[in-house]
């Protein structure tokens, strides 16, 4: 006697979001996909400047956001279709409204009717202006780097040839207006 049983998962476990881009500018289109969710349910996706972990709550920990869309989860725990989203210039969906600036942002997934965050994916909005003075120099030269139009309170990291460079003096995060000025020595 031979019996074949088809196993269909009823709980996929810990959800994950996949983004077509991990950084972009306001107006860029992002394709969002996901896997590892509870089968035959629906997921609500949010875009936010607020940093939160799985298990935190939309409208409690995450208060500045834009609703992205609703996606069905198939019988295997995957998105039934991709979700297409354009990076907005402002966040208007939560109790805190704010303009989108350059800096760190996050995509969050919750089950429909729930506020508990089930999956998180990071995204960097490229915005603002960065200037170097001087724009050219030799090894050991000091360079002033200034920026404006970024989000306030963002940590500044400097890379040169894909390696982190220490800030010799000046700001290590943006001020309340999203500006900074710092100096590095060319390695």
Short mmCIF file of N, CA and C in Angstrom, two decimals:
data_model
loop_
_atom_site.label_atom_id
_atom_site.label_comp_id
_atom_site.label_asym_id
_atom_site.label_seq_id
_atom_site.Cartn_x
_atom_site.Cartn_y
_atom_site.Cartn_z
N UNK A 1 0.85 -1.17 0.00
CA UNK A 1 0.00 0.00 0.00
C UNK A 1 0.89 1.23 0.00
N UNK A 2 0.72 2.09 -0.98
CA UNK A 2 1.50 3.32 -1.12
C UNK A 2 0.56 4.51 -1.00
N UNK A 3 0.89 5.44 -0.09
CA UNK A 3 0.05 6.61 0.13
C UNK A 3 0.92 7.85 -0.06
N UNK A 4 0.46 8.77 -0.84
CA UNK A 4 1.17 10.04 -1.04
C UNK A 4 0.37 11.15 -0.38
N UNK A 5 1.04 11.95 0.40
CA UNK A 5 0.38 13.06 1.09
C UNK A 5 1.06 14.35 0.65
N UNK A 6 0.26 15.29 0.22
CA UNK A 6 0.76 16.60 -0.16
C UNK A 6 0.72 17.50 1.06
N UNK A 7 1.85 18.01 1.45
CA UNK A 7 1.90 18.89 2.63
C UNK A 7 1.89 20.34 2.17
N UNK A 8 0.90 21.05 2.65
CA UNK A 8 0.82 22.48 2.38
C UNK A 8 1.00 23.19 3.71
N UNK A 9 1.97 24.09 3.79
CA UNK A 9 2.22 24.75 5.08
C UNK A 9 1.03 25.61 5.49
N UNK A 10 0.72 25.61 6.79
CA UNK A 10 -0.34 26.47 7.31
C UNK A 10 0.26 27.69 8.00
N UNK A 11 1.50 27.61 8.40
CA UNK A 11 2.18 28.75 8.99
C UNK A 11 3.60 28.79 8.44
N UNK A 12 3.92 29.84 7.76
CA UNK A 12 5.22 29.92 7.11
C UNK A 12 6.32 30.41 8.04
N UNK A 13 5.95 31.05 9.16
CA UNK A 13 6.98 31.48 10.09
C UNK A 13 7.28 32.94 9.99
N UNK A 14 8.54 33.27 10.02
CA UNK A 14 9.00 34.64 10.06
C UNK A 14 9.04 35.25 8.65
N UNK A 15 8.28 36.32 8.45
CA UNK A 15 8.21 36.96 7.14
C UNK A 15 9.44 37.78 6.82
N UNK A 16 9.69 37.92 5.51
CA UNK A 16 10.82 38.70 5.00
C UNK A 16 10.35 39.53 3.82
N UNK A 17 10.87 40.75 3.72
CA UNK A 17 10.60 41.61 2.58
C UNK A 17 11.83 41.70 1.71
N UNK A 18 11.63 41.70 0.38
CA UNK A 18 12.72 41.89 -0.58
C UNK A 18 12.41 43.14 -1.40
N UNK A 19 13.42 44.00 -1.57
CA UNK A 19 13.26 45.23 -2.33
C UNK A 19 14.08 45.16 -3.61
N UNK A 20 13.55 45.73 -4.69
CA UNK A 20 14.31 45.76 -5.95
C UNK A 20 15.48 46.74 -5.87
N UNK A 21 15.36 47.75 -5.04
CA UNK A 21 16.44 48.72 -4.78
C UNK A 21 16.56 48.90 -3.29
N UNK A 22 17.78 49.15 -2.81
CA UNK A 22 17.98 49.40 -1.39
C UNK A 22 18.27 50.86 -1.11
N UNK A 23 18.39 51.65 -2.20
CA UNK A 23 18.51 53.09 -2.06
C UNK A 23 17.98 53.73 -3.33
N UNK A 24 17.48 54.96 -3.19
CA UNK A 24 16.94 55.65 -4.33
C UNK A 24 16.49 57.05 -3.96
N UNK A 25 16.01 57.77 -4.94
CA UNK A 25 15.58 59.15 -4.75
C UNK A 25 14.06 59.22 -4.68
N UNK A 26 13.56 60.35 -4.22
CA UNK A 26 12.13 60.59 -4.22
C UNK A 26 11.62 60.42 -5.65
N UNK A 27 10.53 59.67 -5.81
CA UNK A 27 9.95 59.40 -7.11
C UNK A 27 10.40 58.09 -7.73
N UNK A 28 11.52 57.51 -7.26
CA UNK A 28 11.97 56.22 -7.79
C UNK A 28 10.95 55.13 -7.46
N UNK A 29 10.79 54.19 -8.38
CA UNK A 29 9.85 53.09 -8.19
C UNK A 29 10.60 51.90 -7.57
N UNK A 30 10.00 51.33 -6.53
CA UNK A 30 10.55 50.19 -5.81
C UNK A 30 9.58 49.03 -5.98
N UNK A 31 10.09 47.85 -6.31
CA UNK A 31 9.27 46.64 -6.36
C UNK A 31 9.53 45.88 -5.06
N UNK A 32 8.45 45.57 -4.35
CA UNK A 32 8.54 44.89 -3.06
C UNK A 32 7.93 43.51 -3.21
N UNK A 33 8.64 42.50 -2.71
CA UNK A 33 8.17 41.14 -2.70
C UNK A 33 8.42 40.58 -1.31
N UNK A 34 7.83 39.45 -0.99
CA UNK A 34 8.04 38.88 0.33
C UNK A 34 7.81 37.39 0.36
N UNK A 35 8.29 36.77 1.43
CA UNK A 35 8.14 35.33 1.62
C UNK A 35 8.19 35.02 3.11
N UNK A 36 7.75 33.82 3.46
CA UNK A 36 7.80 33.36 4.85
C UNK A 36 6.66 33.86 5.72
N UNK A 37 5.53 34.25 5.11
CA UNK A 37 4.38 34.76 5.87
C UNK A 37 3.35 33.65 6.07
N UNK A 38 2.38 33.90 6.94
CA UNK A 38 1.26 32.97 7.13
C UNK A 38 0.52 32.83 5.81
N UNK A 39 0.19 31.61 5.46
CA UNK A 39 -0.44 31.35 4.16
C UNK A 39 -1.87 31.86 4.11
N UNK A 40 -2.29 32.22 2.88
CA UNK A 40 -3.66 32.64 2.59
C UNK A 40 -4.14 33.80 3.46
N UNK A 41 -3.24 34.71 3.78
CA UNK A 41 -3.59 35.92 4.52
C UNK A 41 -3.26 37.11 3.63
N UNK A 42 -3.37 38.29 4.16
CA UNK A 42 -3.01 39.50 3.43
C UNK A 42 -2.08 40.34 4.29
N UNK A 43 -1.18 41.04 3.63
CA UNK A 43 -0.17 41.87 4.29
C UNK A 43 -0.39 43.33 3.90
N UNK A 44 -0.32 44.21 4.88
CA UNK A 44 -0.31 45.65 4.63
C UNK A 44 1.14 46.11 4.72
N UNK A 45 1.55 46.95 3.79
CA UNK A 45 2.94 47.43 3.76
C UNK A 45 2.96 48.94 4.01
N UNK A 46 3.92 49.38 4.83
CA UNK A 46 4.08 50.79 5.17
C UNK A 46 5.51 51.22 4.88
N UNK A 47 5.70 52.51 4.60
CA UNK A 47 7.01 53.13 4.38
C UNK A 47 7.15 54.22 5.44
N UNK A 48 8.26 54.21 6.19
CA UNK A 48 8.38 55.12 7.33
C UNK A 48 9.82 55.58 7.58
N UNK A 49 9.92 56.72 8.24
CA UNK A 49 11.22 57.22 8.70
C UNK A 49 11.51 56.71 10.11
N UNK A 50 10.51 56.20 10.80
CA UNK A 50 10.67 55.70 12.17
C UNK A 50 11.32 54.32 12.16
N UNK A 51 12.35 54.15 12.98
CA UNK A 51 13.03 52.86 13.07
C UNK A 51 12.34 52.00 14.12
N UNK A 52 11.99 50.77 13.73
CA UNK A 52 11.35 49.83 14.65
C UNK A 52 11.75 48.41 14.26
N UNK A 53 11.65 47.50 15.20
CA UNK A 53 11.97 46.09 14.97
C UNK A 53 10.70 45.28 14.81
N UNK A 54 10.85 44.03 14.36
CA UNK A 54 9.72 43.11 14.34
C UNK A 54 9.14 43.07 15.75
N UNK A 55 7.82 43.01 15.82
CA UNK A 55 7.16 42.96 17.12
C UNK A 55 6.71 44.32 17.62
N UNK A 56 7.27 45.41 17.06
CA UNK A 56 6.81 46.75 17.43
C UNK A 56 5.47 46.98 16.72
N UNK A 57 4.88 48.14 16.95
CA UNK A 57 3.54 48.38 16.45
C UNK A 57 3.43 49.65 15.61
N UNK A 58 2.70 49.53 14.49
CA UNK A 58 2.34 50.69 13.69
C UNK A 58 1.39 51.54 14.54
N UNK A 59 1.52 52.84 14.49
CA UNK A 59 0.75 53.83 15.26
C UNK A 59 1.17 53.93 16.71
N UNK A 60 2.08 53.07 17.17
CA UNK A 60 2.63 53.21 18.51
C UNK A 60 4.10 53.59 18.40
N UNK A 61 4.92 52.68 17.89
CA UNK A 61 6.35 52.95 17.67
C UNK A 61 6.56 53.67 16.34
N UNK A 62 5.77 53.34 15.34
CA UNK A 62 5.88 53.93 14.01
C UNK A 62 4.70 54.89 13.83
N UNK A 63 4.99 56.21 13.84
CA UNK A 63 3.92 57.21 13.79
C UNK A 63 3.99 58.11 12.56
N UNK A 64 5.10 58.10 11.84
CA UNK A 64 5.23 58.85 10.58
C UNK A 64 5.40 57.82 9.47
N UNK A 65 4.39 57.68 8.62
CA UNK A 65 4.48 56.66 7.58
C UNK A 65 3.57 56.99 6.41
N UNK A 66 3.77 56.23 5.34
CA UNK A 66 2.90 56.27 4.17
C UNK A 66 2.47 54.83 3.92
N UNK A 67 1.18 54.62 3.72
CA UNK A 67 0.66 53.30 3.40
C UNK A 67 1.08 52.96 1.96
N UNK A 68 1.65 51.78 1.76
CA UNK A 68 2.15 51.37 0.46
C UNK A 68 1.11 50.56 -0.30
N UNK A 69 0.52 49.57 0.36
CA UNK A 69 -0.47 48.75 -0.32
C UNK A 69 -0.77 47.47 0.42
N UNK A 70 -1.74 46.74 -0.12
CA UNK A 70 -2.20 45.48 0.42
C UNK A 70 -1.83 44.37 -0.56
N UNK A 71 -1.24 43.28 -0.03
CA UNK A 71 -0.82 42.17 -0.89
C UNK A 71 -1.31 40.86 -0.28
N UNK A 72 -1.89 40.01 -1.12
CA UNK A 72 -2.32 38.68 -0.67
C UNK A 72 -1.10 37.76 -0.55
N UNK A 73 -1.17 36.85 0.41
CA UNK A 73 -0.14 35.82 0.59
C UNK A 73 -0.69 34.52 0.05
N UNK A 74 0.11 33.84 -0.79
CA UNK A 74 -0.36 32.61 -1.43
C UNK A 74 -0.27 31.40 -0.50
N UNK A 75 -0.56 30.23 -1.03
CA UNK A 75 -0.57 28.98 -0.25
C UNK A 75 0.83 28.54 0.18
N UNK A 76 1.86 29.23 -0.27
CA UNK A 76 3.24 28.89 0.11
C UNK A 76 3.88 29.94 1.01
N UNK A 77 3.11 30.95 1.40
CA UNK A 77 3.64 31.99 2.28
C UNK A 77 4.34 33.12 1.56
N UNK A 78 4.21 33.16 0.22
CA UNK A 78 4.87 34.20 -0.60
C UNK A 78 3.85 35.26 -1.03
N UNK A 79 4.34 36.44 -1.40
CA UNK A 79 3.46 37.44 -1.99
C UNK A 79 2.83 36.85 -3.25
N UNK A 80 1.54 37.01 -3.42
CA UNK A 80 0.86 36.52 -4.61
C UNK A 80 1.22 37.38 -5.83
N UNK A 81 1.62 38.62 -5.60
CA UNK A 81 2.07 39.52 -6.66
C UNK A 81 3.06 40.52 -6.04
N UNK A 82 3.88 41.12 -6.90
CA UNK A 82 4.79 42.16 -6.43
C UNK A 82 3.99 43.42 -6.10
N UNK A 83 4.54 44.21 -5.21
CA UNK A 83 3.94 45.49 -4.86
C UNK A 83 4.85 46.58 -5.42
N UNK A 84 4.27 47.50 -6.20
CA UNK A 84 5.01 48.57 -6.85
C UNK A 84 4.77 49.87 -6.08
N UNK A 85 5.83 50.59 -5.73
CA UNK A 85 5.73 51.77 -4.87
C UNK A 85 6.69 52.84 -5.34
N UNK A 86 6.23 54.09 -5.39
CA UNK A 86 7.09 55.23 -5.71
C UNK A 86 7.43 55.95 -4.41
N UNK A 87 8.71 56.22 -4.18
CA UNK A 87 9.15 56.91 -2.97
C UNK A 87 8.49 58.30 -2.95
N UNK A 88 7.69 58.59 -1.90
CA UNK A 88 6.95 59.85 -1.86
C UNK A 88 7.82 61.01 -1.38
N UNK A 89 7.31 62.23 -1.54
CA UNK A 89 8.03 63.39 -1.02
C UNK A 89 7.58 63.77 0.39
N UNK A 90 6.50 63.13 0.87
CA UNK A 90 6.07 63.35 2.24
C UNK A 90 5.36 62.12 2.78
N UNK A 91 5.35 62.01 4.12
CA UNK A 91 4.67 60.92 4.82
C UNK A 91 3.42 61.51 5.45
N UNK A 92 2.24 61.03 5.04
CA UNK A 92 0.99 61.64 5.48
C UNK A 92 0.04 60.64 6.14
N UNK A 93 0.40 59.37 6.23
CA UNK A 93 -0.53 58.35 6.71
C UNK A 93 -0.64 58.19 8.21
N UNK A 94 0.40 58.54 8.96
CA UNK A 94 0.38 58.37 10.40
C UNK A 94 -0.03 59.64 11.11
N UNK A 95 0.02 59.61 12.45
CA UNK A 95 -0.36 60.80 13.21
C UNK A 95 0.68 61.90 13.08
N UNK A 96 1.95 61.55 12.77
CA UNK A 96 3.00 62.54 12.55
C UNK A 96 3.23 62.69 11.05
N UNK A 97 3.04 63.89 10.53
CA UNK A 97 3.26 64.18 9.11
C UNK A 97 4.67 64.76 8.96
N UNK A 98 5.38 64.38 7.89
CA UNK A 98 6.72 64.94 7.67
C UNK A 98 7.13 64.81 6.22
N UNK A 99 8.03 65.71 5.81
CA UNK A 99 8.62 65.64 4.48
C UNK A 99 9.65 64.53 4.44
N UNK A 100 9.80 63.90 3.29
CA UNK A 100 10.83 62.88 3.10
C UNK A 100 12.11 63.59 2.71
N UNK A 101 13.19 63.28 3.41
CA UNK A 101 14.52 63.84 3.16
C UNK A 101 15.49 62.70 2.95
N UNK A 102 16.70 63.01 2.60
CA UNK A 102 17.72 61.98 2.49
C UNK A 102 17.95 61.34 3.85
N UNK A 103 18.17 60.04 3.85
CA UNK A 103 18.45 59.33 5.10
C UNK A 103 17.86 57.94 5.12
N UNK A 104 17.81 57.35 6.31
CA UNK A 104 17.34 55.98 6.49
C UNK A 104 15.82 55.92 6.59
N UNK A 105 15.23 54.99 5.85
CA UNK A 105 13.79 54.75 5.88
C UNK A 105 13.58 53.24 5.96
N UNK A 106 12.32 52.84 6.21
CA UNK A 106 12.04 51.43 6.44
C UNK A 106 10.69 51.05 5.82
N UNK A 107 10.62 49.82 5.30
CA UNK A 107 9.37 49.22 4.88
C UNK A 107 8.96 48.24 5.97
N UNK A 108 7.67 48.27 6.35
CA UNK A 108 7.15 47.39 7.38
C UNK A 108 5.96 46.61 6.82
N UNK A 109 5.83 45.35 7.25
CA UNK A 109 4.69 44.51 6.87
C UNK A 109 3.93 44.10 8.12
N UNK A 110 2.59 44.23 8.07
CA UNK A 110 1.71 43.78 9.14
C UNK A 110 0.60 42.94 8.49
N UNK A 111 0.04 42.02 9.24
CA UNK A 111 -1.13 41.31 8.73
C UNK A 111 -2.33 42.26 8.75
N UNK A 112 -3.22 42.11 7.79
CA UNK A 112 -4.41 42.95 7.71
C UNK A 112 -5.19 42.88 9.02
N UNK A 113 -5.59 44.04 9.51
CA UNK A 113 -6.34 44.11 10.76
C UNK A 113 -5.46 44.09 12.00
N UNK A 114 -4.16 43.98 11.81
CA UNK A 114 -3.21 43.95 12.93
C UNK A 114 -2.23 45.11 12.79
N UNK A 115 -1.62 45.53 13.86
CA UNK A 115 -0.64 46.62 13.84
C UNK A 115 0.77 46.12 14.14
N UNK A 116 0.91 44.84 14.54
CA UNK A 116 2.19 44.26 14.91
C UNK A 116 3.06 44.06 13.67
N UNK A 117 4.29 44.56 13.71
CA UNK A 117 5.21 44.47 12.57
C UNK A 117 5.74 43.04 12.46
N UNK A 118 5.56 42.44 11.27
CA UNK A 118 5.98 41.07 11.01
C UNK A 118 7.28 40.99 10.20
N UNK A 119 7.61 42.05 9.45
CA UNK A 119 8.82 42.05 8.63
C UNK A 119 9.28 43.49 8.43
N UNK A 120 10.61 43.66 8.29
CA UNK A 120 11.22 44.98 8.13
C UNK A 120 12.27 44.91 7.02
N UNK A 121 12.33 45.95 6.19
CA UNK A 121 13.41 46.08 5.20
C UNK A 121 13.87 47.54 5.20
N UNK A 122 15.17 47.75 5.26
CA UNK A 122 15.74 49.09 5.26
C UNK A 122 15.88 49.65 3.85
N UNK A 123 15.82 50.97 3.75
CA UNK A 123 15.93 51.68 2.48
C UNK A 123 16.58 53.03 2.76
N UNK A 124 17.43 53.49 1.85
CA UNK A 124 18.07 54.81 2.01
C UNK A 124 17.55 55.74 0.92
N UNK A 125 16.99 56.87 1.35
CA UNK A 125 16.58 57.89 0.41
C UNK A 125 17.77 58.80 0.17
N UNK A 126 18.14 58.93 -1.10
CA UNK A 126 19.26 59.79 -1.48
C UNK A 126 18.68 61.15 -1.80
N UNK A 127 19.08 62.15 -1.04
CA UNK A 127 18.57 63.50 -1.22
C UNK A 127 19.57 64.45 -0.60
N UNK A 128 19.36 65.70 -0.80
CA UNK A 128 20.24 66.69 -0.23
C UNK A 128 21.45 66.93 -1.11
N UNK A 129 22.31 67.80 -0.64
CA UNK A 129 23.50 68.14 -1.39
C UNK A 129 24.73 67.96 -0.51
N UNK A 130 25.78 67.42 -1.10
CA UNK A 130 27.06 67.24 -0.43
C UNK A 130 28.11 68.00 -1.23
N UNK A 131 28.95 68.77 -0.53
CA UNK A 131 30.02 69.51 -1.20
C UNK A 131 31.35 69.18 -0.55
N UNK A 132 32.40 69.15 -1.36
CA UNK A 132 33.77 68.91 -0.90
C UNK A 132 34.60 70.16 -1.16
N UNK A 133 35.47 70.51 -0.21
CA UNK A 133 36.36 71.65 -0.40
C UNK A 133 37.73 71.32 0.19
N UNK A 134 38.74 71.12 -0.62
CA UNK A 134 38.76 71.17 -2.08
C UNK A 134 38.20 69.87 -2.67
N UNK A 135 37.89 69.90 -3.96
CA UNK A 135 37.35 68.72 -4.64
C UNK A 135 38.44 67.75 -5.06
N UNK A 136 39.69 68.19 -5.08
CA UNK A 136 40.83 67.33 -5.41
C UNK A 136 41.93 67.57 -4.40
N UNK A 137 42.76 66.54 -4.18
CA UNK A 137 43.87 66.71 -3.25
C UNK A 137 44.72 65.45 -3.19
N UNK A 138 45.83 65.56 -2.48
CA UNK A 138 46.76 64.45 -2.35
C UNK A 138 46.50 63.69 -1.05
N UNK A 139 47.09 62.51 -0.95
CA UNK A 139 47.04 61.74 0.28
C UNK A 139 47.54 62.62 1.42
N UNK A 140 46.84 62.61 2.54
CA UNK A 140 47.20 63.42 3.69
C UNK A 140 46.56 64.79 3.70
N UNK A 141 45.91 65.17 2.60
CA UNK A 141 45.22 66.47 2.54
C UNK A 141 43.96 66.43 3.40
N UNK A 142 43.63 67.59 3.97
CA UNK A 142 42.39 67.72 4.72
C UNK A 142 41.30 68.22 3.78
N UNK A 143 40.10 67.62 3.89
CA UNK A 143 38.97 67.98 3.04
C UNK A 143 37.78 68.31 3.95
N UNK A 144 37.15 69.45 3.67
CA UNK A 144 35.92 69.79 4.38
C UNK A 144 34.74 69.24 3.58
N UNK A 145 33.86 68.54 4.26
CA UNK A 145 32.67 67.98 3.65
C UNK A 145 31.46 68.62 4.33
N UNK A 146 30.58 69.20 3.52
CA UNK A 146 29.37 69.82 4.08
C UNK A 146 28.16 69.27 3.34
N UNK A 147 27.05 69.21 4.04
CA UNK A 147 25.82 68.71 3.44
C UNK A 147 24.62 69.47 3.97
N UNK A 148 23.58 69.50 3.16
CA UNK A 148 22.32 70.14 3.57
C UNK A 148 21.16 69.42 2.91
N UNK A 149 19.97 69.59 3.49
CA UNK A 149 18.76 68.98 2.93
C UNK A 149 18.58 67.53 3.34
N UNK A 150 19.28 67.09 4.37
CA UNK A 150 19.16 65.72 4.87
C UNK A 150 18.21 65.71 6.06
N UNK A 151 17.92 64.52 6.59
CA UNK A 151 17.08 64.43 7.79
C UNK A 151 17.88 64.84 9.01
N UNK A 152 17.23 65.43 9.98
CA UNK A 152 17.90 65.82 11.22
C UNK A 152 18.28 64.59 12.03
N UNK A 153 19.39 64.70 12.76
CA UNK A 153 19.83 63.64 13.65
C UNK A 153 20.35 62.39 12.98
N UNK A 154 20.73 62.46 11.70
CA UNK A 154 21.25 61.29 11.00
C UNK A 154 22.76 61.16 11.22
N UNK A 155 23.20 59.95 11.57
CA UNK A 155 24.62 59.68 11.76
C UNK A 155 25.35 59.84 10.43
N UNK A 156 26.52 60.45 10.46
CA UNK A 156 27.31 60.67 9.25
C UNK A 156 28.43 59.64 9.20
N UNK A 157 28.55 58.95 8.09
CA UNK A 157 29.69 58.07 7.84
C UNK A 157 30.31 58.51 6.52
N UNK A 158 31.62 58.50 6.49
CA UNK A 158 32.37 58.91 5.30
C UNK A 158 33.11 57.69 4.77
N UNK A 159 33.00 57.46 3.45
CA UNK A 159 33.73 56.38 2.79
C UNK A 159 34.64 56.96 1.73
N UNK A 160 35.83 56.36 1.62
CA UNK A 160 36.79 56.72 0.58
C UNK A 160 37.29 55.42 0.00
N UNK A 161 37.10 55.20 -1.30
CA UNK A 161 37.46 53.93 -1.95
C UNK A 161 36.84 52.74 -1.22
N UNK A 162 35.57 52.86 -0.85
CA UNK A 162 34.79 51.82 -0.18
C UNK A 162 35.25 51.47 1.23
N UNK A 163 36.12 52.28 1.81
CA UNK A 163 36.56 52.08 3.19
C UNK A 163 36.08 53.25 4.05
N UNK A 164 35.63 52.95 5.28
CA UNK A 164 35.23 54.02 6.20
C UNK A 164 36.43 54.86 6.57
N UNK A 165 36.20 56.17 6.66
CA UNK A 165 37.24 57.12 7.03
C UNK A 165 36.78 57.84 8.29
N UNK A 166 37.67 57.99 9.27
CA UNK A 166 37.34 58.70 10.49
C UNK A 166 37.13 60.19 10.22
N UNK A 167 36.17 60.76 10.92
CA UNK A 167 35.96 62.21 10.87
C UNK A 167 36.98 62.84 11.80
N UNK A 168 37.85 63.69 11.24
CA UNK A 168 38.91 64.32 12.03
C UNK A 168 38.36 65.41 12.94
N UNK A 169 37.38 66.18 12.45
CA UNK A 169 36.75 67.23 13.24
C UNK A 169 35.40 67.57 12.64
N UNK A 170 34.58 68.21 13.45
CA UNK A 170 33.27 68.64 12.97
C UNK A 170 32.16 67.71 13.39
N UNK A 171 31.07 67.78 12.67
CA UNK A 171 29.85 67.06 13.02
C UNK A 171 29.95 65.58 12.69
N UNK A 172 29.34 64.75 13.54
CA UNK A 172 29.22 63.32 13.24
C UNK A 172 27.76 62.93 13.04
N UNK A 173 26.86 63.94 13.09
CA UNK A 173 25.47 63.74 12.70
C UNK A 173 24.88 65.07 12.26
N UNK A 174 23.78 64.99 11.51
CA UNK A 174 23.16 66.21 11.00
C UNK A 174 22.47 66.96 12.13
N UNK A 175 22.38 68.29 11.97
CA UNK A 175 21.72 69.11 12.97
C UNK A 175 20.20 69.10 12.76
N UNK A 176 19.49 69.94 13.53
CA UNK A 176 18.02 69.97 13.44
C UNK A 176 17.50 70.38 12.07
N UNK A 177 18.32 71.08 11.29
CA UNK A 177 17.92 71.50 9.94
C UNK A 177 18.39 70.52 8.85
N UNK A 178 19.05 69.42 9.25
CA UNK A 178 19.53 68.43 8.27
C UNK A 178 20.85 68.82 7.62
N UNK A 179 21.63 69.68 8.30
CA UNK A 179 22.91 70.14 7.76
C UNK A 179 24.07 69.57 8.58
N UNK A 180 25.24 69.53 7.97
CA UNK A 180 26.45 69.14 8.71
C UNK A 180 27.68 69.70 8.01
N UNK A 181 28.77 69.79 8.78
CA UNK A 181 30.09 70.14 8.23
C UNK A 181 31.10 69.35 9.03
N UNK A 182 32.01 68.65 8.32
CA UNK A 182 33.06 67.90 9.00
C UNK A 182 34.32 67.90 8.13
N UNK A 183 35.41 67.46 8.73
CA UNK A 183 36.69 67.40 8.03
C UNK A 183 37.25 66.00 8.13
N UNK A 184 37.87 65.54 7.02
CA UNK A 184 38.57 64.26 7.01
C UNK A 184 39.96 64.48 6.45
N UNK A 185 40.82 63.52 6.69
CA UNK A 185 42.15 63.51 6.07
C UNK A 185 42.16 62.38 5.05
N UNK A 186 42.53 62.69 3.80
CA UNK A 186 42.56 61.69 2.76
C UNK A 186 43.56 60.60 3.13
N UNK A 187 43.13 59.35 3.22
CA UNK A 187 44.04 58.26 3.63
C UNK A 187 45.02 57.90 2.52
#
